[in-house]
Amino acid sequence: MDIQKTHNIGTLGPSMKGQKVTVAGWVEDLRELGKLTFLTLRDVTGVSQIVVAGPDNLAQVKDLTRQSVVRILGTVQESKARDFTFEIKADTIDVLSRAVHPLPIDPLGRLESGIDNRLNARALDLRNQKTAAIFKLRHNTLLCIRKTLTDLGFLEVNTPKIIGSASEGGANLFSLKYFDKQAYLAQSPQLYKEQLTLGLERIFEISSFYRAEKSHTVRHLTEFTSIDIEAAFMDYTDVMQILESLVVNVFEYVEKNCISEQKSLGIEIKKPKAPFDRVTYTQAIEELGKQGLELQFGDDLLDSHLRKLGELHPGFYFLTDWPLKLKPFYIHEKDDPSLSKSFDLQYGYLELSSGGRRLHDPQKIRARLVEQGLNPAQFEDHLRAFDWGMPPHSGWGLGLDRLMAVLTQIDNVREVVLYPRDPERLFP
Ligand code: ATP
Ligand code: MN
């Protein structure tokens, strides 16, 4: 039995009246009307009405279950149906695969299923046009990110995810047996991407990273996708500029190129206004103080503080110049050494990205490691590279899953990840 199709449904139209086509897809609906049966057939590009007549063909579709896979050789004709501008009169029908009922979820979304049931049947959930739209948006977002960064002279790289030493401290790392050695799953490409600036100047990576955090929130996963850049000869304000224009570009790109996906999701994506507000940490704790949330310089901003700041600054804004002691050992200090050349990109309460200028003097890094209770000896592989002509550099990491949640106006990152991993979920 042949299994190929000549056309995707999305490429058909009423102007092709009289043309023979072979289409294939999933049966969304079946209605018997006297001597005719009307099939609604969907493939990934669109949906069409199929008119079935004649005893042989009617027998083929008689007990056909919804979501079964069929291949239809037929003729395009005008349609009188309200929802269709054309239809296909079936000559031959092949049933390629039968869906076994009851299905675990209603893939059309008419009967709403909870997120857990949907994730347990994720492959089927993708036949829901709302779910499919999320992942088409995600694809287009990645396309635009790769294009934007490439145009800015960044080279895409892949750094290891299996690492031999607990690079940034050790908390939150998944460990695994690597033959007879101890290994870990990378929680970020931080050290590698910094090293790469001395050979390649501007690099980016898009990859999964792993955090062994028992967080039960709508913004944390144990496996998440990060977009990371690192650039030689740039200060933190330069890479903030890149991040801002990247976010604006993505919104503009999907606003223009993903019309039907926005319709499926019932949302309107609008390019955000730039420049984004820039709020220093010191200004932020002053603003919070006025709201009755007293903080001392050096206190970290907790969820409750970020929620309040999010109310004061809806949309995108940068939180900059954090106290140095709140930042990792590789972050560069400002002229006032209690402050750091660092920033977070926020969307309301939600942190989307962290970045900053990095130290490039290995003596300073060693001192900071000691200050933070880390052992410089464990970083010697990394620090060696700083004697080979390490340029001053800056970078950031942007959580793709959180960005997609903002873009799709969905709260839970699990919705925008195909097979999310969290402390409770390891299957499917
Ligand atoms: P948070 O404080 O929200 O847990 P973080 O400050 O620990 O985040 P970073 O180490 O700064 O995270 O990582 C850079 C970006 O990667 C974050 O701003 C976020 O967008 C994303 N990210 C980090 N951890 C996770 C996670 N567990 N799940 C989803 N995205 C994450
Ligand atoms: Mn952060």
XYZ file of C-alpha atoms and ligand atoms in Angstrom:
460
model
C 0.000 0.000 0.000
C 1.350 3.413 -0.929
C 1.670 5.791 1.983
C 2.765 9.019 0.294
C 0.647 12.107 -0.275
C 0.786 14.468 -3.239
C -0.433 17.525 -1.340
C -0.543 19.004 2.111
C -4.073 20.146 2.880
C -2.882 23.689 3.550
C -1.789 24.021 -0.086
C -5.246 23.180 -1.490
C -7.912 25.717 -2.422
C -11.091 26.221 -4.455
C -9.010 27.294 -7.470
C -7.848 23.668 -7.781
C -11.363 22.513 -8.639
C -11.285 19.267 -10.671
C -7.723 18.354 -9.696
C -6.862 14.838 -8.460
C -4.990 14.899 -5.148
C -3.814 12.401 -2.563
C -3.974 13.671 1.008
C -3.421 11.941 4.327
C -4.060 12.818 7.937
C -6.221 12.270 10.968
C -10.003 11.994 11.062
C -11.272 14.775 13.265
C -14.967 14.293 12.685
C -17.317 11.880 10.913
C -20.943 12.677 10.050
C -23.259 10.301 8.258
C -25.918 12.068 6.222
C -28.076 9.601 4.292
C -26.043 8.153 1.443
C -23.023 10.353 2.206
C -20.491 10.513 4.996
C -18.612 13.742 5.667
C -15.127 13.363 7.095
C -13.115 16.203 8.536
C -9.484 15.421 7.836
C -6.582 17.282 9.420
C -2.890 17.194 8.611
C -0.291 19.441 10.174
C -0.914 22.170 7.570
C -4.694 22.399 7.593
C -8.112 20.825 7.570
C -10.442 19.736 4.801
C -13.875 18.212 4.347
C -13.929 14.837 2.571
C -17.126 13.627 0.923
C -17.488 9.847 0.965
C -20.049 8.067 -1.228
C -20.552 4.642 -2.803
C -20.857 1.304 -0.976
C -17.119 0.388 -0.927
C -15.979 3.698 0.457
C -18.840 3.952 2.941
C -17.923 0.474 4.205
C -14.321 1.646 4.733
C -15.364 4.518 6.998
C -18.320 2.791 8.667
C -16.664 1.935 11.992
C -13.777 4.323 11.664
C -12.775 5.953 14.962
C -11.901 9.634 15.260
C -8.143 10.312 15.092
C -7.549 7.280 12.886
C -5.121 7.860 10.016
C -6.461 7.735 6.479
C -5.143 8.419 3.021
C -7.551 9.708 0.427
C -7.234 9.885 -3.304
C -9.887 12.249 -4.552
C -10.972 15.263 -6.550
C -11.098 18.855 -5.325
C -14.554 20.414 -5.646
C -16.456 23.441 -4.406
C -18.100 23.082 -1.026
C -21.476 24.250 0.172
C -20.422 23.787 3.791
C -20.228 26.932 5.894
C -16.737 26.171 7.250
C -15.055 25.099 4.018
C -14.283 26.856 0.739
C -13.536 23.538 -0.989
C -13.819 19.838 -0.269
C -12.458 16.577 -1.631
C -14.705 13.959 -3.178
C -13.067 10.640 -2.248
C -12.326 8.091 -4.982
C -10.217 5.728 -2.854
C -9.838 5.535 0.922
C -7.036 3.671 2.686
C -7.183 3.311 6.441
C -3.511 3.399 7.461
C -3.867 3.250 11.238
C -6.794 2.923 13.626
C -7.078 5.005 16.799
C -8.158 2.893 19.757
C -10.920 4.431 21.844
C -11.410 5.674 24.456
C -8.514 8.111 23.951
C -6.967 9.427 27.181
C -7.790 13.048 26.317
C -9.977 14.797 23.802
C -7.404 16.123 21.348
C -9.845 18.676 19.973
C -9.996 20.331 23.361
C -13.805 20.449 23.417
C -13.642 18.423 26.604
C -10.971 20.201 28.609
C -8.366 18.037 30.290
C -6.094 19.046 33.167
C -2.433 19.721 32.466
C -1.334 16.400 34.024
C -3.596 14.314 31.810
C -2.497 16.300 28.803
C 1.204 15.875 29.614
C 0.661 12.138 30.143
C -0.662 11.979 26.577
C 1.512 14.749 25.168
C 1.875 13.299 21.657
C -1.902 13.242 21.296
C -2.249 16.652 22.942
C -0.308 18.094 19.994
C -3.263 17.381 17.764
C -5.033 20.093 19.713
C -4.417 23.199 17.586
C -3.818 25.325 20.661
C -1.012 23.069 21.826
C 0.440 22.748 18.335
C 0.438 26.553 18.035
C 2.653 26.872 21.118
C 5.327 24.683 19.563
C 5.089 26.388 16.184
C 5.657 29.672 18.028
C 8.591 28.108 19.854
C 10.126 27.009 16.554
C 9.737 30.482 15.072
C 11.187 32.056 18.199
C 14.294 29.875 17.916
C 14.567 30.681 14.205
C 14.515 34.401 14.954
C 16.983 34.088 17.842
C 19.485 32.187 15.710
C 19.144 34.712 12.883
C 19.420 37.758 15.139
C 22.514 36.517 16.986
C 24.170 35.292 13.787
C 23.633 38.713 12.195
C 25.368 40.245 15.222
C 28.438 38.068 14.593
C 27.750 35.359 17.179
C 28.744 31.759 16.420
C 26.596 28.892 17.704
C 28.478 26.367 19.838
C 27.752 23.212 21.830
C 29.412 22.715 25.192
C 29.348 19.481 27.217
C 26.394 18.584 29.390
C 28.282 15.822 31.224
C 30.863 17.523 33.379
C 33.504 16.210 35.718
C 33.495 18.806 38.448
C 30.838 20.796 40.192
C 31.615 23.986 38.298
C 29.597 26.701 39.963
C 29.597 25.553 43.526
C 27.881 22.210 43.656
C 24.433 22.813 45.049
C 21.626 21.993 42.607
C 23.706 19.595 40.506
C 22.427 16.216 39.423
C 25.177 13.666 39.807
C 25.530 10.510 37.786
C 27.846 7.554 37.544
C 30.229 7.954 34.644
C 31.702 4.443 34.422
C 33.781 4.349 37.628
C 33.876 8.107 38.029
C 31.561 10.700 39.480
C 30.065 13.126 36.956
C 27.392 15.807 36.918
C 24.841 17.269 34.536
C 25.725 20.848 33.576
C 23.554 23.535 35.159
C 24.817 26.208 32.742
C 27.529 26.658 30.094
C 29.031 29.510 32.127
C 32.671 28.466 32.393
C 32.930 27.039 28.868
C 31.317 30.010 27.192
C 33.676 32.381 28.981
C 36.695 30.344 27.852
C 35.432 30.338 24.265
C 35.555 34.133 24.023
C 39.339 33.919 23.782
C 39.106 31.915 20.564
C 35.808 32.918 19.006
C 34.970 36.303 20.611
C 31.174 36.090 20.255
C 29.391 32.815 20.868
C 25.942 31.566 21.717
C 24.486 28.258 22.790
C 20.900 27.005 22.885
C 20.629 23.900 25.012
C 19.056 22.024 27.893
C 20.561 22.495 31.333
C 19.795 20.734 34.568
C 19.052 21.918 38.093
C 18.385 19.545 40.976
C 16.061 21.957 42.731
C 12.893 20.748 44.393
C 10.981 23.815 43.227
C 7.260 23.416 42.796
C 6.492 26.606 40.912
C 5.137 27.417 37.465
C 8.537 28.834 36.434
C 11.007 26.104 37.478
C 11.823 22.840 35.737
C 14.674 20.450 36.501
C 15.530 20.415 32.784
C 15.144 23.742 31.038
C 16.308 25.319 27.797
C 18.704 28.204 28.033
C 19.889 30.670 25.440
C 23.338 31.822 26.413
C 25.641 34.375 24.893
C 29.140 35.500 25.771
C 30.993 38.310 24.009
C 34.536 39.606 24.184
C 35.122 43.372 24.344
C 31.603 44.103 25.536
C 30.543 45.554 28.865
C 27.346 44.536 30.646
C 25.396 47.444 29.198
C 26.357 46.286 25.684
C 24.976 42.792 26.204
C 21.856 44.258 27.831
C 21.325 46.141 24.587
C 21.670 42.891 22.637
C 19.194 41.151 24.929
C 16.681 43.968 24.594
C 16.870 44.036 20.806
C 16.669 40.239 20.668
C 13.459 40.201 22.722
C 11.944 43.000 20.623
C 12.951 41.186 17.418
C 11.349 37.931 18.552
C 8.054 39.621 19.407
C 8.046 41.525 16.123
C 8.881 38.380 14.139
C 6.155 36.204 15.620
C 3.643 39.058 15.597
C 4.072 39.215 11.810
C 4.796 35.567 10.938
C 2.587 33.571 13.289
C -0.886 34.952 12.625
C -2.778 31.643 12.654
C -0.947 30.466 15.800
C -2.035 33.639 17.611
C -5.585 32.977 16.441
C -5.466 29.356 17.691
C -4.305 30.588 21.082
C -6.735 33.516 21.131
C -3.939 36.003 21.787
C -2.492 39.054 20.140
C 1.289 39.327 20.312
C 2.497 42.927 20.318
C 6.074 44.129 20.003
C 7.084 45.644 23.392
C 8.203 49.266 23.673
C 11.940 49.760 23.893
C 14.089 50.862 25.632
C 12.999 48.789 28.613
C 13.042 50.526 32.012
C 16.323 50.162 33.865
C 15.955 50.034 37.644
C 19.008 49.661 39.865
C 18.875 47.321 42.850
C 19.275 50.367 45.122
C 16.300 52.108 43.469
C 14.306 48.891 43.730
C 14.783 48.559 47.504
C 13.833 52.240 47.868
C 10.641 51.634 45.872
C 9.876 48.577 47.990
C 10.524 50.566 51.197
C 7.901 53.114 50.134
C 5.476 50.175 49.724
C 6.158 49.043 53.276
C 8.574 46.247 52.339
C 11.728 47.146 54.272
C 14.984 45.767 52.892
C 18.626 46.373 53.834
C 21.276 46.811 51.149
C 22.534 43.308 50.414
C 19.251 41.503 51.048
C 18.167 39.288 48.179
C 14.831 40.036 46.528
C 12.359 37.327 47.499
C 9.298 36.280 45.584
C 7.095 38.731 47.537
C 9.460 41.611 46.666
C 9.544 40.662 42.996
C 5.738 40.428 42.936
C 5.516 43.994 44.249
C 8.173 45.243 41.800
C 6.248 43.501 39.035
C 3.164 45.528 39.973
C 5.209 48.741 39.875
C 6.875 47.768 36.572
C 4.542 45.668 34.469
C 6.167 44.316 31.319
C 9.886 44.126 30.580
C 12.463 45.937 32.690
C 16.063 45.471 33.783
C 17.104 45.198 37.427
C 20.755 46.276 37.435
C 23.787 46.831 39.657
C 23.135 44.149 42.257
C 25.221 43.950 45.446
C 28.375 42.038 44.527
C 27.910 39.573 47.376
C 24.599 38.363 45.898
C 26.272 37.438 42.615
C 28.398 34.440 41.576
C 32.202 34.567 41.815
C 32.731 35.359 38.126
C 30.783 38.652 38.152
C 32.790 41.883 37.873
C 32.553 44.585 40.534
C 31.701 48.226 39.788
C 33.888 51.214 40.751
C 32.009 51.051 44.056
C 33.126 47.508 44.898
C 30.009 46.747 46.934
C 28.106 46.809 43.629
C 28.399 44.567 40.574
C 28.151 44.974 36.806
C 25.135 42.720 36.648
C 21.513 42.663 35.594
C 18.392 40.582 35.462
C 15.795 41.001 32.737
C 12.366 40.836 34.330
C 8.867 40.520 32.947
C 6.793 41.749 35.842
C 7.680 39.441 38.743
C 9.275 36.844 36.481
C 13.041 36.658 35.978
C 13.820 35.881 32.352
C 17.556 36.378 32.229
C 20.650 37.049 34.339
C 23.868 38.461 33.019
C 26.799 40.729 33.582
C 30.364 41.666 32.986
C 32.734 38.840 33.959
C 36.051 39.007 35.751
C 38.920 38.278 33.374
C 41.786 38.639 35.865
C 42.445 35.144 37.295
C 43.880 36.525 40.568
C 40.624 38.370 41.214
C 38.640 35.230 40.422
C 40.723 33.169 42.853
C 40.114 35.736 45.591
C 36.363 35.733 44.914
C 36.239 31.931 44.981
C 37.842 31.922 48.418
C 35.483 34.668 49.608
C 32.521 32.530 48.545
C 33.852 29.431 50.280
C 34.836 27.666 47.049
C 38.166 25.977 46.418
C 40.233 27.598 43.630
C 42.105 24.312 43.139
C 38.893 22.791 41.766
C 38.763 25.498 39.108
C 42.351 25.225 37.849
C 41.300 23.710 34.496
C 39.120 26.735 33.974
C 41.538 29.308 35.379
C 44.397 28.111 33.144
C 42.565 29.609 30.177
C 42.726 33.014 31.844
C 46.527 33.005 31.316
C 46.176 32.517 27.549
C 44.990 35.995 26.652
C 41.502 36.241 28.106
C 39.669 39.289 26.760
C 37.297 41.305 28.945
C 33.839 39.867 28.302
C 30.164 39.918 29.224
C 27.185 37.677 28.660
C 23.796 36.447 29.778
C 21.582 33.386 30.010
C 17.946 33.685 28.963
C 15.410 31.013 29.885
C 13.652 30.014 26.658
C 10.794 28.285 28.478
C 10.046 31.389 30.527
C 10.307 33.572 27.421
C 7.804 31.294 25.655
C 5.444 31.515 28.626
C 5.516 35.322 28.356
C 5.143 35.264 24.575
C 2.157 32.904 24.658
C 0.618 34.620 27.700
C 0.578 31.312 29.585
C 1.596 31.127 33.255
C 2.959 27.597 33.531
C 6.239 26.751 31.758
C 5.087 23.121 31.584
C 2.666 24.202 28.844
C 5.469 25.410 26.571
C 7.822 22.426 27.025
C 7.024 19.184 25.193
C 7.985 16.715 27.913
C 8.653 18.785 31.017
C 10.750 17.443 33.872
C 10.059 18.571 37.406
C 10.634 16.942 40.806
C 7.473 14.843 40.367
C 7.493 14.237 36.632
C 9.963 11.914 34.942
C 7.582 10.269 32.455
C 6.623 10.233 29.638
P 15.459 31.715 39.685
O 15.987 32.670 40.711
O 14.190 32.165 39.049
O 15.400 30.296 40.172
P 18.153 31.731 38.696
O 18.585 33.100 39.050
O 18.562 30.611 39.575
O 16.540 31.700 38.497
P 19.992 31.759 36.487
O 21.066 30.886 37.026
O 20.194 33.232 36.561
O 18.605 31.364 37.198
O 19.679 31.269 34.994
C 19.414 32.173 33.917
C 17.985 32.022 33.421
O 17.673 30.656 33.147
C 16.932 32.434 34.439
O 16.740 33.823 34.423
C 15.710 31.678 33.943
O 15.084 32.334 32.857
C 16.315 30.396 33.416
N 16.216 29.348 34.455
C 17.055 29.117 35.463
N 16.664 28.086 36.204
C 15.526 27.629 35.645
C 14.630 26.559 35.955
N 14.848 25.738 36.991
N 13.553 26.368 35.158
C 13.323 27.190 34.101
N 14.130 28.211 33.766
C 15.223 28.444 34.523
Mn 19.331 34.604 37.875
